[in-house]
mmCIF file of C-alpha atoms in Angstrom:
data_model
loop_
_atom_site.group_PDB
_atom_site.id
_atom_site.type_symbol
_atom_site.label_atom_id
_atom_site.label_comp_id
_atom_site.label_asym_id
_atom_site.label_seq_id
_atom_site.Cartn_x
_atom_site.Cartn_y
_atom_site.Cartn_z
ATOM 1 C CA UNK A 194 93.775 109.776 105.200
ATOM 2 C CA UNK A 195 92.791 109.971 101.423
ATOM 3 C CA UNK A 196 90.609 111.832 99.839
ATOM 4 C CA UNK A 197 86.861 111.712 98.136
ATOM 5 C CA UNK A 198 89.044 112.057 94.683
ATOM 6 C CA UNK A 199 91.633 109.992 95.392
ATOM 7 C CA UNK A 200 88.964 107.180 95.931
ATOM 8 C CA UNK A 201 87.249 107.726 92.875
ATOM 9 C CA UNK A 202 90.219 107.843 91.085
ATOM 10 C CA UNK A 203 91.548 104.451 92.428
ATOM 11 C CA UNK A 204 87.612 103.048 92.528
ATOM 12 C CA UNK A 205 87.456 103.760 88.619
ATOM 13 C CA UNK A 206 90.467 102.389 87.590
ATOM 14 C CA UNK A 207 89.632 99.610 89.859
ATOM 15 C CA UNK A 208 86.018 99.100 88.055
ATOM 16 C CA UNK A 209 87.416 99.925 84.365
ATOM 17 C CA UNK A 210 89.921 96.960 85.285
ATOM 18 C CA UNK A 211 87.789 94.667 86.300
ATOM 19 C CA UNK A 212 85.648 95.467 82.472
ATOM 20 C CA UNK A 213 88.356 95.383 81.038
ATOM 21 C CA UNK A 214 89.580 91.675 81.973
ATOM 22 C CA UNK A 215 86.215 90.669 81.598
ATOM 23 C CA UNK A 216 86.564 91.299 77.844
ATOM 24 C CA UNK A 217 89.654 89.768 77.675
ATOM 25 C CA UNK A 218 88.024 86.576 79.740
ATOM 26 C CA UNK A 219 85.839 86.428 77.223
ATOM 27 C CA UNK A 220 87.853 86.653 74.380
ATOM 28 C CA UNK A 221 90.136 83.885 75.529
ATOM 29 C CA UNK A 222 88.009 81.893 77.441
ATOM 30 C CA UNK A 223 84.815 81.482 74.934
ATOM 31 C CA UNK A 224 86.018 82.634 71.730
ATOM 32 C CA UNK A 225 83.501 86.017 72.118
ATOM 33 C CA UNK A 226 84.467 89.502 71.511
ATOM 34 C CA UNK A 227 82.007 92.578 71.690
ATOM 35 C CA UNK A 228 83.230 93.290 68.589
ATOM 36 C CA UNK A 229 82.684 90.232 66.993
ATOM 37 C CA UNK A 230 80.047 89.561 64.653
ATOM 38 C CA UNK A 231 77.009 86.739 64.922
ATOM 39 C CA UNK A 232 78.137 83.788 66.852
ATOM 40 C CA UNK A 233 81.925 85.254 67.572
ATOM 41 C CA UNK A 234 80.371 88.266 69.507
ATOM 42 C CA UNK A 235 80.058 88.589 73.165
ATOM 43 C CA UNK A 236 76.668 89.002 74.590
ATOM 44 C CA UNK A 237 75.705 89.657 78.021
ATOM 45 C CA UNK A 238 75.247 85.852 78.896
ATOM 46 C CA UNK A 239 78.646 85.537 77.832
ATOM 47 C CA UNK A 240 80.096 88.689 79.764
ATOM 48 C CA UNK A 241 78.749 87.763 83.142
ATOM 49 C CA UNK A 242 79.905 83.819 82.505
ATOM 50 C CA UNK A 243 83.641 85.494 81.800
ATOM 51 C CA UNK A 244 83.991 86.791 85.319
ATOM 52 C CA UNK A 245 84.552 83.573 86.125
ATOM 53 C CA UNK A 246 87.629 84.725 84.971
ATOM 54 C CA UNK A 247 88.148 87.801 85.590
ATOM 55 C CA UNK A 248 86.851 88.279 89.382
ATOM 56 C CA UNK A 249 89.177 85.769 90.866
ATOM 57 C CA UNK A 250 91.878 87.118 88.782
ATOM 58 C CA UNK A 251 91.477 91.216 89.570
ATOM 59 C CA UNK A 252 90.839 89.460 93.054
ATOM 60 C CA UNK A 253 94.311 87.664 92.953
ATOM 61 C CA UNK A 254 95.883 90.996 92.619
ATOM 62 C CA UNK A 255 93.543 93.459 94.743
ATOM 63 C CA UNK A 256 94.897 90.762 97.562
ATOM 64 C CA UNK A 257 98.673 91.435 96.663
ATOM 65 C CA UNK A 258 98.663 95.079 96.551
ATOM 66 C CA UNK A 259 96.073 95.181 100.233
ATOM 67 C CA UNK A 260 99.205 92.901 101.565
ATOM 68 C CA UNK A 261 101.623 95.746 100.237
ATOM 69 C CA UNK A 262 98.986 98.471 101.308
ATOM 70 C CA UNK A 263 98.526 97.407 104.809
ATOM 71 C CA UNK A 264 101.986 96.385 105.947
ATOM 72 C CA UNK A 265 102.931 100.078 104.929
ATOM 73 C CA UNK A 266 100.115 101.294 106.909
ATOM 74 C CA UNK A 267 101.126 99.178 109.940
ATOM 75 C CA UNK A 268 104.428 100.386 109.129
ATOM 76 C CA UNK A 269 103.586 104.493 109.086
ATOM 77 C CA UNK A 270 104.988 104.437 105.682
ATOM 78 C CA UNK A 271 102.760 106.545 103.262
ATOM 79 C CA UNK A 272 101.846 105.115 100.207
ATOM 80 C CA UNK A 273 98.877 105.337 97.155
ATOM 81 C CA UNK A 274 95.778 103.380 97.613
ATOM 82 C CA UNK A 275 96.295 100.621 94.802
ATOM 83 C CA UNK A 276 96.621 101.674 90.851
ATOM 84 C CA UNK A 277 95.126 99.170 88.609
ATOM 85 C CA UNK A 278 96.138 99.658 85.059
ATOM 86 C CA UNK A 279 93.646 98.403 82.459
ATOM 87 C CA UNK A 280 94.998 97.181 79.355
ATOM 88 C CA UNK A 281 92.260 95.852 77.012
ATOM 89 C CA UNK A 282 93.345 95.701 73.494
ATOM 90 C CA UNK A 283 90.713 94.125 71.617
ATOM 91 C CA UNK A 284 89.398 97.015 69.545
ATOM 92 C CA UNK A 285 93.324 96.410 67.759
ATOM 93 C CA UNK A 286 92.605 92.812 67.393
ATOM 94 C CA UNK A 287 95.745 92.081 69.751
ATOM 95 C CA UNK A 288 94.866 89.622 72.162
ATOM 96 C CA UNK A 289 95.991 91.145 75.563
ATOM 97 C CA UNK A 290 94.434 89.670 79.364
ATOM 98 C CA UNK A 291 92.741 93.095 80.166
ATOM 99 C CA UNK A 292 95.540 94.495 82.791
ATOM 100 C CA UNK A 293 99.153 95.839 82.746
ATOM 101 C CA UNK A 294 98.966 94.714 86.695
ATOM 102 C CA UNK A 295 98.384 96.966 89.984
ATOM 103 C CA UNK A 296 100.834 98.892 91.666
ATOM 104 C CA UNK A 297 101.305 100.954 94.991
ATOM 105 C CA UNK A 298 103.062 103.918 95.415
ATOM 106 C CA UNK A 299 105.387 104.350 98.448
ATOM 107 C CA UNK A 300 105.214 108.152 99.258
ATOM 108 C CA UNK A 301 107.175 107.558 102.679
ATOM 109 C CA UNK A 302 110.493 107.176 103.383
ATOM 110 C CA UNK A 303 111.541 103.177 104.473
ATOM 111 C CA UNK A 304 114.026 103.645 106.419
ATOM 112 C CA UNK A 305 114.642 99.768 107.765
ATOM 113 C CA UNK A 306 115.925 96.451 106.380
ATOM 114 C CA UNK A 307 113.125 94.876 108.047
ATOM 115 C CA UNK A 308 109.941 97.392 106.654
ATOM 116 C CA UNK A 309 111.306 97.028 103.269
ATOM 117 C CA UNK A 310 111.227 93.161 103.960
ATOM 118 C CA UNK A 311 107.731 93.160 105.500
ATOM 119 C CA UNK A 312 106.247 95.538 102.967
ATOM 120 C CA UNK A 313 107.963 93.207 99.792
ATOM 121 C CA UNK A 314 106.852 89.928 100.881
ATOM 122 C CA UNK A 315 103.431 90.425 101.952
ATOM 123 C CA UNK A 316 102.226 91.361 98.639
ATOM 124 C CA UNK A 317 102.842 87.726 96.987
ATOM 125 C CA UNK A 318 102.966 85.541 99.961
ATOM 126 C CA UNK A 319 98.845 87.240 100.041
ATOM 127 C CA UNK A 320 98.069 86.685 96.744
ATOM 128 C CA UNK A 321 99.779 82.957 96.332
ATOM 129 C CA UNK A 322 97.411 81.907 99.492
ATOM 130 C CA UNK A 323 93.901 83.198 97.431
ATOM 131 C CA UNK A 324 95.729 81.989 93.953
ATOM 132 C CA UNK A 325 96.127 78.910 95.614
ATOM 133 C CA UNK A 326 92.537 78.255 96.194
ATOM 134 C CA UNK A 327 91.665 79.337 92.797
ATOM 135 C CA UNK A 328 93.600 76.619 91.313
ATOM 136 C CA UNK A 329 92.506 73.748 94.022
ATOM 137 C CA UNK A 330 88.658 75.069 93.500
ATOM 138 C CA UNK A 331 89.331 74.797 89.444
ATOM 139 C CA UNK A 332 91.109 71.431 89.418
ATOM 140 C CA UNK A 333 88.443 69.881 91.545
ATOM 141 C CA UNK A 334 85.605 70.812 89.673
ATOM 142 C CA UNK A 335 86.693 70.334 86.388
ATOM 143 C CA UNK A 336 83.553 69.850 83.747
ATOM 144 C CA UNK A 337 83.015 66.555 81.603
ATOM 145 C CA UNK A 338 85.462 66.446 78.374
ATOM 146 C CA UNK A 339 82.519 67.239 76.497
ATOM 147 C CA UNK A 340 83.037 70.733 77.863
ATOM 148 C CA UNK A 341 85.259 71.364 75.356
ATOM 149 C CA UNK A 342 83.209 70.945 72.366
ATOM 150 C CA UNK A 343 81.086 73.722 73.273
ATOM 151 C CA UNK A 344 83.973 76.453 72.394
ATOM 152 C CA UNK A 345 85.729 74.154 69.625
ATOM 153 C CA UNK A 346 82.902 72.388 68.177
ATOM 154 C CA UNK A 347 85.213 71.090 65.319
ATOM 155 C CA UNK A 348 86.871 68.884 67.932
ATOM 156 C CA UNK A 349 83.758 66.563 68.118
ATOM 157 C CA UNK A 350 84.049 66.273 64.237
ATOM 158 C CA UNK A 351 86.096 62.796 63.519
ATOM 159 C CA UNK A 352 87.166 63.886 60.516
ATOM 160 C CA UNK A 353 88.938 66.671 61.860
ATOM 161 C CA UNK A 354 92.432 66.609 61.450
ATOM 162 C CA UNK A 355 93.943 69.397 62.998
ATOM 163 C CA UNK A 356 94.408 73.173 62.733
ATOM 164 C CA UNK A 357 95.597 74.412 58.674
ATOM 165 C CA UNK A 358 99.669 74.415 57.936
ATOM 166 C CA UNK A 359 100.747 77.632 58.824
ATOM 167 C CA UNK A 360 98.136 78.823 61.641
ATOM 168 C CA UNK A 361 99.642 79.208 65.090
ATOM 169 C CA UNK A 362 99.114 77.386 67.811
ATOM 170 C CA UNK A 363 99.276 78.815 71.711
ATOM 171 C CA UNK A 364 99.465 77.010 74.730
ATOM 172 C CA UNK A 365 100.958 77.692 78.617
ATOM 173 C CA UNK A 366 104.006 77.052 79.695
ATOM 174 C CA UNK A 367 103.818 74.593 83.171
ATOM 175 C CA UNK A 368 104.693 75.318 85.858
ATOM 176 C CA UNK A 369 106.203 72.728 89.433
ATOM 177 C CA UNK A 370 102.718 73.993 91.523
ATOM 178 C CA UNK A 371 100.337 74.250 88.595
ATOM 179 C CA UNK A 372 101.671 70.307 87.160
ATOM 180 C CA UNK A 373 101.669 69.320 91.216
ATOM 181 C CA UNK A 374 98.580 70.941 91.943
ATOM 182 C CA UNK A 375 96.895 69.038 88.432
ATOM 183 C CA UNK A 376 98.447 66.096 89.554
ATOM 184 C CA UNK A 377 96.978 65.807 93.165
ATOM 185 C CA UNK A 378 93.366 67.477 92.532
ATOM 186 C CA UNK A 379 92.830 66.829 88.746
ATOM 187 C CA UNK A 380 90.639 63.952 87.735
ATOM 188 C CA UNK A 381 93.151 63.161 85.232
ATOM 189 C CA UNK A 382 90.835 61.859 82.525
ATOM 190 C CA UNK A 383 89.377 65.912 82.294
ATOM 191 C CA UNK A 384 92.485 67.401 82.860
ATOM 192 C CA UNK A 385 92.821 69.633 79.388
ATOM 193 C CA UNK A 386 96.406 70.036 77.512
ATOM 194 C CA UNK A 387 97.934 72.894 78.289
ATOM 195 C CA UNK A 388 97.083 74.286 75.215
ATOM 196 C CA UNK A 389 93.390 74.301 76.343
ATOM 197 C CA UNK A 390 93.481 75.799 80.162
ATOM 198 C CA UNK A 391 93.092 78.940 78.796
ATOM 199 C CA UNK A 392 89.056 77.856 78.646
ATOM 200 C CA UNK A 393 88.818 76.665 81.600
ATOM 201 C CA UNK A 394 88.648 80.241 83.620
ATOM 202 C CA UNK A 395 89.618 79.618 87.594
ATOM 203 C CA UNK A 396 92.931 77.623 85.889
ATOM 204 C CA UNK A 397 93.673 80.275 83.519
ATOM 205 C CA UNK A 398 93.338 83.264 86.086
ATOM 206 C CA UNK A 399 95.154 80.881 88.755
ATOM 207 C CA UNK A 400 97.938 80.381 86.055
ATOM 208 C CA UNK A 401 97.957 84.218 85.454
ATOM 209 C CA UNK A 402 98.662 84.705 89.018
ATOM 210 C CA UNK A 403 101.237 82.153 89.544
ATOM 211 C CA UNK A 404 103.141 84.282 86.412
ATOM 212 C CA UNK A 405 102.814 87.320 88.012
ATOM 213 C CA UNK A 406 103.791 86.163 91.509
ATOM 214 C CA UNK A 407 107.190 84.834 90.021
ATOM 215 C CA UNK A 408 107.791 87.630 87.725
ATOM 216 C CA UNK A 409 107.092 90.062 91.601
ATOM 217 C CA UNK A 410 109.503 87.519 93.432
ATOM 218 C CA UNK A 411 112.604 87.281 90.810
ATOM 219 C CA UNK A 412 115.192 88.591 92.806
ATOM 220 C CA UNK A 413 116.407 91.827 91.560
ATOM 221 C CA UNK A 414 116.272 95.382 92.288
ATOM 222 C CA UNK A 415 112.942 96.927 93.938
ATOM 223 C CA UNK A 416 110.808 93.802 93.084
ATOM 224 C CA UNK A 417 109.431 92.166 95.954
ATOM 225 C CA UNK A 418 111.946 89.101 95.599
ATOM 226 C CA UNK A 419 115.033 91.871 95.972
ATOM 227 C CA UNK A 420 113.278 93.143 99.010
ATOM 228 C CA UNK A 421 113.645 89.388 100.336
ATOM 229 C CA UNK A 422 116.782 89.403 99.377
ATOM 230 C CA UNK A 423 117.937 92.718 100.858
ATOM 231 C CA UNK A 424 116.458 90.827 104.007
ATOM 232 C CA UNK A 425 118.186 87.708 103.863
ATOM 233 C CA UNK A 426 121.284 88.741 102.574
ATOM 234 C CA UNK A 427 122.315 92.171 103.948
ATOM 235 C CA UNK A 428 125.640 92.354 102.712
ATOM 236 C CA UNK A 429 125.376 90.377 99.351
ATOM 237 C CA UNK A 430 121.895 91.941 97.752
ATOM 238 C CA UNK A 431 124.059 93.777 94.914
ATOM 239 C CA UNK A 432 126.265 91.273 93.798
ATOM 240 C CA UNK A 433 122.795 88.880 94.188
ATOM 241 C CA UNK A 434 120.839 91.115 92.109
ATOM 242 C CA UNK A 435 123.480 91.585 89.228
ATOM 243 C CA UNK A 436 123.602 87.905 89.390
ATOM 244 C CA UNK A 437 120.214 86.912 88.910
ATOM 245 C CA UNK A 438 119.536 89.646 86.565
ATOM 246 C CA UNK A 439 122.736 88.926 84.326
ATOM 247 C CA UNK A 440 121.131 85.169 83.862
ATOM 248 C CA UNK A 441 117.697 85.935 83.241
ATOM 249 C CA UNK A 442 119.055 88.348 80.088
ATOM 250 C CA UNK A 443 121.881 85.324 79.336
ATOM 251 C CA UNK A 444 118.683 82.911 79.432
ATOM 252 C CA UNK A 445 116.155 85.235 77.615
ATOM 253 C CA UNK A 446 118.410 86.179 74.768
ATOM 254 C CA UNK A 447 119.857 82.386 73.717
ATOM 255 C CA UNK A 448 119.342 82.069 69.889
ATOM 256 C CA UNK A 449 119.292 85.799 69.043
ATOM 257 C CA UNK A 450 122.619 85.757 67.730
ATOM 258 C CA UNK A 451 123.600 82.811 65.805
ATOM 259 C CA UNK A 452 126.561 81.781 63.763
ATOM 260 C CA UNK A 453 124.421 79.964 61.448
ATOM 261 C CA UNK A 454 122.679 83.498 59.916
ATOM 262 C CA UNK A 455 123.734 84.986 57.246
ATOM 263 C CA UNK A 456 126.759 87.171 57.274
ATOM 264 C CA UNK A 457 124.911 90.267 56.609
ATOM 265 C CA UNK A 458 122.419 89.648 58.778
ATOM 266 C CA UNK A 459 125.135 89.535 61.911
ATOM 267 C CA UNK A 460 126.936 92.319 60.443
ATOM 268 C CA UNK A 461 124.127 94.530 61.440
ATOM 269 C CA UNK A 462 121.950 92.512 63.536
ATOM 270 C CA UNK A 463 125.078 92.320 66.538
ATOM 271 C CA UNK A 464 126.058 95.412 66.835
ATOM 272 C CA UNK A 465 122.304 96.126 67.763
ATOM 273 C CA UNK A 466 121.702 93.294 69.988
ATOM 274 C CA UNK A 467 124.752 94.216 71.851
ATOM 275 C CA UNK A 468 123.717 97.802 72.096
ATOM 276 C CA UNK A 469 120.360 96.294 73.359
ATOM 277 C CA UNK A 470 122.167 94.423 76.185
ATOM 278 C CA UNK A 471 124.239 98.229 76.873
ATOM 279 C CA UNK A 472 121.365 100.146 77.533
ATOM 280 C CA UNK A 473 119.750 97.001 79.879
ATOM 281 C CA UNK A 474 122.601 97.539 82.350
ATOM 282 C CA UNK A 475 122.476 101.068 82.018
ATOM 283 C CA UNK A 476 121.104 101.472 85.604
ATOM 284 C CA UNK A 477 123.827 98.246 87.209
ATOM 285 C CA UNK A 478 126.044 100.507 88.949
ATOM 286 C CA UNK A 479 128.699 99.008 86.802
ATOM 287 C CA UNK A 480 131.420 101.618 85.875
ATOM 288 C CA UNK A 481 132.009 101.319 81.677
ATOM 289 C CA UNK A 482 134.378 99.200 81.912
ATOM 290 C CA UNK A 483 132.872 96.957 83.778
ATOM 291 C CA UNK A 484 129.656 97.066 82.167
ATOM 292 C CA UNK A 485 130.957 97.020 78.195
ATOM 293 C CA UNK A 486 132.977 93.556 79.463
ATOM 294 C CA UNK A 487 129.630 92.103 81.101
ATOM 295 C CA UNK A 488 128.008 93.179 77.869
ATOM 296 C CA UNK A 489 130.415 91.347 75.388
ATOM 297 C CA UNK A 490 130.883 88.054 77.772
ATOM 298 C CA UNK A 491 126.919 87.807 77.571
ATOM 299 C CA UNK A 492 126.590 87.831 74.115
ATOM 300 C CA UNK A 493 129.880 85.705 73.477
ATOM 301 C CA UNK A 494 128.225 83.089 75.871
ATOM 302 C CA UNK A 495 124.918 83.084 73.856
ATOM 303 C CA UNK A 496 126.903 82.904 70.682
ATOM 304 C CA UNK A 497 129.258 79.813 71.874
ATOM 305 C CA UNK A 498 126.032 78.263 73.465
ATOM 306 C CA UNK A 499 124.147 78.827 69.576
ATOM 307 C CA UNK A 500 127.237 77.283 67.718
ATOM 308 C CA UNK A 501 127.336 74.055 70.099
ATOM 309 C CA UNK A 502 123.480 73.929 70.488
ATOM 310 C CA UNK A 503 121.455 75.432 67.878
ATOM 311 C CA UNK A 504 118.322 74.312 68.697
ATOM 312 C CA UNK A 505 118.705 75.505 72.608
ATOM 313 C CA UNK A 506 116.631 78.244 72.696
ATOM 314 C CA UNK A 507 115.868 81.168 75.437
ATOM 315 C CA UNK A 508 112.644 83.003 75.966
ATOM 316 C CA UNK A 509 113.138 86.095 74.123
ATOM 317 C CA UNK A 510 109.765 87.170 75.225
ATOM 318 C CA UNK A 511 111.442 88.345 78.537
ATOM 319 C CA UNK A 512 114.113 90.242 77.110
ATOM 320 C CA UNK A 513 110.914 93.128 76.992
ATOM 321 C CA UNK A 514 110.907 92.933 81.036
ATOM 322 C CA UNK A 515 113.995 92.579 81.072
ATOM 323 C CA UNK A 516 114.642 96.126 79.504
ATOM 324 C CA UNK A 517 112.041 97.757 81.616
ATOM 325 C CA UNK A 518 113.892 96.430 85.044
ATOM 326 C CA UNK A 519 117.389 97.541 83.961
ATOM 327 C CA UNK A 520 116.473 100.679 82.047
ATOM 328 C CA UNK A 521 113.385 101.844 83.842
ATOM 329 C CA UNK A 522 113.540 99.997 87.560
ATOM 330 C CA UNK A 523 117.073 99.546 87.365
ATOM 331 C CA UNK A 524 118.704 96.479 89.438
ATOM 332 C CA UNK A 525 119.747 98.205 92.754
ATOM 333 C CA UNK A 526 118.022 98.394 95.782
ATOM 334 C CA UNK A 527 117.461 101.273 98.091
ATOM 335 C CA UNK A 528 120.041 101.613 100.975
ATOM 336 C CA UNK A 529 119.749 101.990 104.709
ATOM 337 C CA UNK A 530 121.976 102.268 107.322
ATOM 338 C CA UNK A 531 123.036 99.236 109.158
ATOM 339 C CA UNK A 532 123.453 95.428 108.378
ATOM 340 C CA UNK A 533 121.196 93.731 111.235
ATOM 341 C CA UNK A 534 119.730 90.595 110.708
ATOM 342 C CA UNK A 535 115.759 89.628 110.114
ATOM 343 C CA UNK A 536 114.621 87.812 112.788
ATOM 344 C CA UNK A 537 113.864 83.795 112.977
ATOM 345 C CA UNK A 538 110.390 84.091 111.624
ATOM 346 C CA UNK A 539 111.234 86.952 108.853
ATOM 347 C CA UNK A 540 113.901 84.427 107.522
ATOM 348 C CA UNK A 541 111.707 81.615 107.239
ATOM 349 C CA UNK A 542 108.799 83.938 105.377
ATOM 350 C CA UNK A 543 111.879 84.554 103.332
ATOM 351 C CA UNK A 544 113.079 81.445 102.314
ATOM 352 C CA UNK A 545 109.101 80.700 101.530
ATOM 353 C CA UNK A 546 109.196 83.236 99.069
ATOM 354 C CA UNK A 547 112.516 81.662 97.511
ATOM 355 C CA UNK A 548 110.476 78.328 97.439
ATOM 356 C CA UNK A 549 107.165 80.016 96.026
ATOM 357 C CA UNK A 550 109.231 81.432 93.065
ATOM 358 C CA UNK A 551 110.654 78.460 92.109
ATOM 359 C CA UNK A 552 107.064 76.491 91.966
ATOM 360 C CA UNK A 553 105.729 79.230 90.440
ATOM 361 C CA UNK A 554 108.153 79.988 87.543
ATOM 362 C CA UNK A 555 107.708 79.122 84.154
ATOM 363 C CA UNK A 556 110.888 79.566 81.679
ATOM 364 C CA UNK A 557 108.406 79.555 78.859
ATOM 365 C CA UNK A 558 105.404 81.065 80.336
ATOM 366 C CA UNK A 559 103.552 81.298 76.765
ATOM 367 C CA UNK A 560 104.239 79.269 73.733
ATOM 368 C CA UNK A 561 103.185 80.079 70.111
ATOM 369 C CA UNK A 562 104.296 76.848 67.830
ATOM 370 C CA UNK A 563 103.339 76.910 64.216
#
């Protein structure tokens, strides 16, 4: 079915992937780069210790795409072996997780509601059951607080008083499952802030995967949540998918136009942001019209919601995704011919989905405070 190249090709990527987030593991996770210097660099101890991370995290996502791969195989639907894209970033000094993702290919034509639905959904409903078990396995066997003071030794200092004024500060955003899951499993006197799961490797790779999962299941376009909801909602997916779509760019962009900046600074700074928002609904379907007024509402809204709340803030940080799905993606799905309904057991799959991307989604996935 594929060839000799075509498996070394997907093998390496696969392998370079796996290095690659096991520099990144290490980077986050123990404070070690390999190209730090003395007691910041990452030696080998250190780089097999950081697939703690990065195994159950590359294995999160190998899971996802094999759900993809082999419900198009059952299917007959030709598609790519999985692409994993590595993405470490270290040798810029920007702090990246080691992978843009994994990604199939479909090569064959889907020509059914229902393959489309199958092939969507069986990607994250795969990966949430192994991401799952990460999380369970890492809240249960949470080390002793000292634990801690091995990567910030300045914590065990009492006269420490805290990071310098002006240095940032990152944490994760929570999500429902991850605070439910810490809640039930967690001995909650070694249960870290948020701030500090990104040392503790099976939560911070189960975290990772609960992101990724919600950002696959939002319900728009091609993503596997608009295949769920070309499913479920066979006559309704468009005006669904502009929907959701229109709100997460309403919710992302909050606070980027303000009445409380300086004139000049909205003299020039609107007229960009709106021709921003123009280009992110360039592939809606919307006729101009339609699209200029959906444009101009969206930033009126997040200018009346900045003059009565100033300190209500979006996430701006997905206003990047959000360009690649309506630029790049675009926000409509794939047609076929006929509106029958998913079976009883394709619905309730569906409506899991629904439910597993509202546990799993995190308005602020990843918080810098100074």
């Amino acid at each position: 079915m594929y060839s000799n190249k075509e498996y070394f090709r997907h093998g390496l990527l696969f392998i370079t992937t796996l290095i690659a987030t096991t520099l990144a593991g290490g980077e986050w996770v123990y404070g070690k780069s390999v190209l730090g210097v003395e007691e910041s660099l990452l030696t080998w101890e250190y780089f097999w210790k950081s697939m703690a991370f990065s195994i159950p995290f590359i294995g999160i996502l190998l899971i996802h795409e094999l759900g993809h791969f082999f419900l198009a195989v059952y299917h007959k639907v030709k598609c790519t072996l999985p692409y994993f894209i590595p993405g470490w970033l270290g040798f810029i000094g920007i702090p990246t997780i080691g992978t843009f993702g994994a990604v199939i290919q479909m090569k064959g034509f889907v020509n059914s509601r229902k393959k489309f639905f199958d092939i969507g959904v069986a990607g994250p409903l795969s990966g949430f059951v192994i991401a799952l078990g990460v999380l369970i396995y890492g809240f249960a066997t949470l080390p002793e607080l000292d634990y801690i003071h091995t990567i910030h030794p300045e914590y065990a200092d009492p006269d420490f008083q805290g990071f310098s004024e002006g240095s940032l500060d990152f944490e994760l955003g929570n999500n429902l499952l991850f605070w439910g899951l810490s809640e039930i499993f967690a001995d909650p006197n070694r249960m870290p802030a948020m701030s500090e799961v990104i040392h503790y490797p099976y939560l911070f790779a189960g975290f990772l995967a609960l992101f990724f999962t919600a950002l696959n299941l939002l319900p728009i376009g091609q993503l596997d949540g608009g295949h769920v909801v070309f499913g479920l909602f066979p006559k309704l997916h468009k005006e669904i998918s502009l929907a959701a779509y229109t709100l997460f760019i309403l919710y992302a962009g909050m606070g980027m136009i303000s009445p409380y900046s300086p004139v000049e600074d909205l003299a020039l700074w609107i007229p960009l942001y709106i021709g921003f928002l123009f280009i992110c609904f360039s592939k809606s379907g919307l006729t101009m019209q339609n699209r200029v007024a959906l444009v101009l509402c969206i930033a009126a809204v997040q200018y009346g919601i900045s003059f009565a709340k100033p300190d209500l803030q979006g996430y701006q940080g997905w206003l990047f995704y959000g360009f690649l799905l309506g630029r790049i993606m675009g926000i409509k799905h794939p047609e076929v011919s006929g509106f029958k309904a998913l079976d009883g057991k394709r619905k309730l799959l569906g409506w899991l989905a629904i439910l597993i991307f509202i546990l799993c989604f995190s308005p602020q996935p990843f918080i810098f405070n100074e």
